[in-house]
Each structure stands twice: as structure tokens, then as C-alpha cells.
PDB file of C-alpha atoms in Angstrom:
ATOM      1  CA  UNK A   1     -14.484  -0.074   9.289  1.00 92.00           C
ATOM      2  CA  UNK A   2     -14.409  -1.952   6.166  1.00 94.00           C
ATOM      3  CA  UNK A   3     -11.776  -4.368   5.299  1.00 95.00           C
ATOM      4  CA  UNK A   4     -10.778  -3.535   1.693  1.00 96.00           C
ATOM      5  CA  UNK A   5      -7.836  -5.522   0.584  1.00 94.00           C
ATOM      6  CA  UNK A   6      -5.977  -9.127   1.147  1.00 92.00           C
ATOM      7  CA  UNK A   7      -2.436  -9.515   0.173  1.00 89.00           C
ATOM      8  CA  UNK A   8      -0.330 -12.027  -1.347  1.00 84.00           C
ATOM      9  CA  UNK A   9       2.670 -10.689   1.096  1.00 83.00           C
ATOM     10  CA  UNK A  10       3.196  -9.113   4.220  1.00 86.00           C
ATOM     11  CA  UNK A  11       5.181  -6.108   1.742  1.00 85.00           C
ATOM     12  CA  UNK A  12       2.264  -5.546  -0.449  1.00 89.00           C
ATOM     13  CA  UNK A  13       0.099  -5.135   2.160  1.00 91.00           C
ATOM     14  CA  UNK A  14       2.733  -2.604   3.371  1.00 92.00           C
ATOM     15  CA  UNK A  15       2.579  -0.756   0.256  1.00 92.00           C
ATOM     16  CA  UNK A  16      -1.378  -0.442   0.280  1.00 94.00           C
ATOM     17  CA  UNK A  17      -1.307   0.524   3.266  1.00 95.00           C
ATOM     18  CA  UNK A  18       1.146   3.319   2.719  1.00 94.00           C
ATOM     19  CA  UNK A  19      -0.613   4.054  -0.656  1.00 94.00           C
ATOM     20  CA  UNK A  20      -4.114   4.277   1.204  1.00 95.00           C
ATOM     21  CA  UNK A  21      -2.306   6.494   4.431  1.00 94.00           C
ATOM     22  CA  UNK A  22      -0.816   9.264   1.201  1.00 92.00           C
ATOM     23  CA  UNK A  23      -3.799   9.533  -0.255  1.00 94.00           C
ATOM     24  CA  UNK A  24      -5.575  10.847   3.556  1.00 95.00           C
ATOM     25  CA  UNK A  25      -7.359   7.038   4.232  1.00 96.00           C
ATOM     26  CA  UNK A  26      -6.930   6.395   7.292  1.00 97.00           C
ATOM     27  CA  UNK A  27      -6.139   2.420   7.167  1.00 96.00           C
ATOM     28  CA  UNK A  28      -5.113  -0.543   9.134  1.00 95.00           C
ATOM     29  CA  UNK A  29      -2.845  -3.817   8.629  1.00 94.00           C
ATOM     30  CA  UNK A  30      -4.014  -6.567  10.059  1.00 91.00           C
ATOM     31  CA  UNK A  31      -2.997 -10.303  10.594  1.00 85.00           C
ATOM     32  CA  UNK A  32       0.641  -9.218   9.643  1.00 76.00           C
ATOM     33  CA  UNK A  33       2.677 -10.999  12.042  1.00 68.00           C
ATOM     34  CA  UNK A  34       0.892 -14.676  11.296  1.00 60.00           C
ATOM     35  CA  UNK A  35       3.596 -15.316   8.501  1.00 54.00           C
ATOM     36  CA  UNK A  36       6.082 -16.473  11.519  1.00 54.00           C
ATOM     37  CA  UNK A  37       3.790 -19.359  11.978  1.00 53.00           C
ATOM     38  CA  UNK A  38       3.564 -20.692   8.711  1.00 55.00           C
ATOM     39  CA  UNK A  39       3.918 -24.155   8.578  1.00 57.00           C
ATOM     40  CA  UNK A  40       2.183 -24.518  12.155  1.00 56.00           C
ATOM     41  CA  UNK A  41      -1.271 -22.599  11.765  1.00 57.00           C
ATOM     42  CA  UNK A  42      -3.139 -22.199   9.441  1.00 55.00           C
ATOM     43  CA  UNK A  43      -2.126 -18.499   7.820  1.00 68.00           C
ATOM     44  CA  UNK A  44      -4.750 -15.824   7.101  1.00 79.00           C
ATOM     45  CA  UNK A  45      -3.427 -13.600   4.259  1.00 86.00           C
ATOM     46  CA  UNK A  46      -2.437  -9.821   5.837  1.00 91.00           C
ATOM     47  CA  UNK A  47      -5.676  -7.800   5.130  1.00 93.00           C
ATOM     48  CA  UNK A  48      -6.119  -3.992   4.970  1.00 95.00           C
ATOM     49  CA  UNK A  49      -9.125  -2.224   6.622  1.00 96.00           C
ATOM     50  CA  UNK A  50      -9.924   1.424   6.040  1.00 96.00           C
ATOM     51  CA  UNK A  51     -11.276   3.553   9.117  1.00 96.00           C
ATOM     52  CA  UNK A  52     -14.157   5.412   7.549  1.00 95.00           C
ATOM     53  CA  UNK A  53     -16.674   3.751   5.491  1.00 94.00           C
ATOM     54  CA  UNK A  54     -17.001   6.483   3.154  1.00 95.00           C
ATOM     55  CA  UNK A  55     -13.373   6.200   2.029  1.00 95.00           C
ATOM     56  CA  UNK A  56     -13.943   2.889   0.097  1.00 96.00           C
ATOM     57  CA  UNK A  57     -14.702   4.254  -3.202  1.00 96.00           C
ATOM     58  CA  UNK A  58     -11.288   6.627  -2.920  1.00 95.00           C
ATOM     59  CA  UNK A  59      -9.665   3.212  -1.509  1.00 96.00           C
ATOM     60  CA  UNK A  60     -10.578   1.116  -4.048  1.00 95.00           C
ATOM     61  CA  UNK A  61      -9.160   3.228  -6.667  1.00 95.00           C
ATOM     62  CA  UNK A  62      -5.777   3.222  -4.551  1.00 94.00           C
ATOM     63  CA  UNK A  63      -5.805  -0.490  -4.696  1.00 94.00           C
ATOM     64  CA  UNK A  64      -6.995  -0.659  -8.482  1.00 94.00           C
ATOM     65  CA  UNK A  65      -4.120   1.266  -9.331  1.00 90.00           C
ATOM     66  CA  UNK A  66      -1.430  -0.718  -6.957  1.00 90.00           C
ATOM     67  CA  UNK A  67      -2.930  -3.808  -8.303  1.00 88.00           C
ATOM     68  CA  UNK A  68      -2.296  -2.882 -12.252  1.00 87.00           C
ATOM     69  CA  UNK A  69       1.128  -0.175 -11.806  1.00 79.00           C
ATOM     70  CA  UNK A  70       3.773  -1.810 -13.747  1.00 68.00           C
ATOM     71  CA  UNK A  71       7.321  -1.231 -12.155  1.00 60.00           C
ATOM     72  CA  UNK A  72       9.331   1.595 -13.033  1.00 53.00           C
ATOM     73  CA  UNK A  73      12.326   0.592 -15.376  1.00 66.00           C
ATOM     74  CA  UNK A  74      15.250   2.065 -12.971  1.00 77.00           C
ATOM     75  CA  UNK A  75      16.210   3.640  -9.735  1.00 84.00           C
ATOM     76  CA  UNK A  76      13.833   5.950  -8.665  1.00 86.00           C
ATOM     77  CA  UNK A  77      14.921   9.342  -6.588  1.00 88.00           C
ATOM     78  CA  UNK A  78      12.560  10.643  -4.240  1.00 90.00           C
ATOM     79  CA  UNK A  79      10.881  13.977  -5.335  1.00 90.00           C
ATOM     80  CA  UNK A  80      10.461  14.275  -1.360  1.00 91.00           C
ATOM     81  CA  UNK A  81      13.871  13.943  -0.028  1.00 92.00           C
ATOM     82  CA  UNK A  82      15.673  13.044  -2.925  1.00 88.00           C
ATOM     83  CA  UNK A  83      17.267   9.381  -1.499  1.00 89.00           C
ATOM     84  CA  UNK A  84      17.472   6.765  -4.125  1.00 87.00           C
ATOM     85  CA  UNK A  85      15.007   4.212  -4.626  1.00 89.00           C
ATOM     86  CA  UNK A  86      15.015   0.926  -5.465  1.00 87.00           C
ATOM     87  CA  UNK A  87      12.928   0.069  -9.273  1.00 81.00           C
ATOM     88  CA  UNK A  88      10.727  -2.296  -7.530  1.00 83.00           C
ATOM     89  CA  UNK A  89       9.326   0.710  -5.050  1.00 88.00           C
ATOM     90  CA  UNK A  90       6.673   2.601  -5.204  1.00 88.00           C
ATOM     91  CA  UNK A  91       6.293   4.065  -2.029  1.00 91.00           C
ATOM     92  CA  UNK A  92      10.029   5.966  -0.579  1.00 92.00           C
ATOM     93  CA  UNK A  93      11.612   4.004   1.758  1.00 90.00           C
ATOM     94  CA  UNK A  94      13.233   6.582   3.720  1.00 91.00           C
ATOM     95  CA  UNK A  95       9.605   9.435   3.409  1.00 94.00           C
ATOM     96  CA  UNK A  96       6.864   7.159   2.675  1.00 92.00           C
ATOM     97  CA  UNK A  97       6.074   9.544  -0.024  1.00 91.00           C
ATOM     98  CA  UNK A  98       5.070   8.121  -3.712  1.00 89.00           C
ATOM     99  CA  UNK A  99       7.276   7.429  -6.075  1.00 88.00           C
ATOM    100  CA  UNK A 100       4.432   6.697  -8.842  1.00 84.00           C
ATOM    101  CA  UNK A 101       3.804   9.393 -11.370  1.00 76.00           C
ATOM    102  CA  UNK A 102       1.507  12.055  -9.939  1.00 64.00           C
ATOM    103  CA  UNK A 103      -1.392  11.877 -12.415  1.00 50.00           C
ATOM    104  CA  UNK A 104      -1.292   7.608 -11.839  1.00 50.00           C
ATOM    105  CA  UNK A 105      -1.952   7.953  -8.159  1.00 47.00           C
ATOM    106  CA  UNK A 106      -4.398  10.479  -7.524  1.00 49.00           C
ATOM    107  CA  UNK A 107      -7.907   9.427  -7.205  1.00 51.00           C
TER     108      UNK A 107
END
């Protein structure tokens, strides 16, 4: 396992992890229930770890691309199940399918 990514919030570390989990990268969240104790502990930031080694080129690409995507301009429908999205999204909230262009997600 190789730990890949630390996020600024508990949802971007949701999104990588989604991101990572569409593109077949097995991943895991971890130290993403620590935010309840801010204030008393000292707070790790919630860090992503992929499963299979070999995986971190693909995964690094994922997270490249998270890291620079620009949000779309308006509500986004779901070419999955067709529910309406929030701008702000990139992964369906409802599917957990992508919601970035095609040819901007594939690595």
C-alpha cells in the first residue's frame, strides 16, 4: 500500500477517493473521522492510500487532474442516472459516477 494523497478536507479526500475507486484503484480513506476532535488533538489531515503499488502512476494522474479541474459553470446532470448535480461536483452524488468530461478523467 502506498499512501498517495493528503487533503485539505474530509470532502476532497472523498472525491479522490471516489475519483481513484472509477478509475479501477482500489483505495482507502484514512484518518477521516479526526476532524471531530479538532481543537483537542492534534489533527492529521485525511490521507488516501491506494491498495496496489503498481497503481500509483494511474493514481497520480487521478489526483493531478482533481488537483487542477476547474469547476463546471452550472448544474451538472448525471450521464449515469440523469439526477441533477450540484456545479461544485465532480463525482454524482446519487451514482458515484463522474461528472468531469470523459477525455479529462481518463488516465
Amino acid at each position: 500500500m502506498l499512501k498517495v494523497y493528503e487533503a485539505e478536507s474530509l470532502v476532497d479526500a472523498q472525491l479522490v477517493l471516489d475519483m481513484l475507486e472509477n478509475a479501477d484503484i482500489p483505495a482507502l480513506l484514512f484518518q477521516g473521522n479526526l476532524s471531530a476532535g479538532l481543537g483537542e488533538l492534534p489533527v492529521s489531515p485525511p490521507e488516501i492510500w491506494i491498495k496496489r503499488d503498481l497503481d500509483h502512476e494511474r493514481a497520480s494522474l487521478v489526483i493531478e487532474r482533481f488537483d487542477a479541474a476547474e469547476p463546471p459553470p452550472d448544474d451538472i446532470l448525471c450521464s449515469e442516472c440523469g439526477e441533477t448535480n450540484p456545479d461544485s461536483f465532480e463525482i454524482c452524488w446519487k451514482c458515484h459516477a463522474s461528472l468531469l468530461p470523459e477525455s479529462s478523467y481518463q488516465p
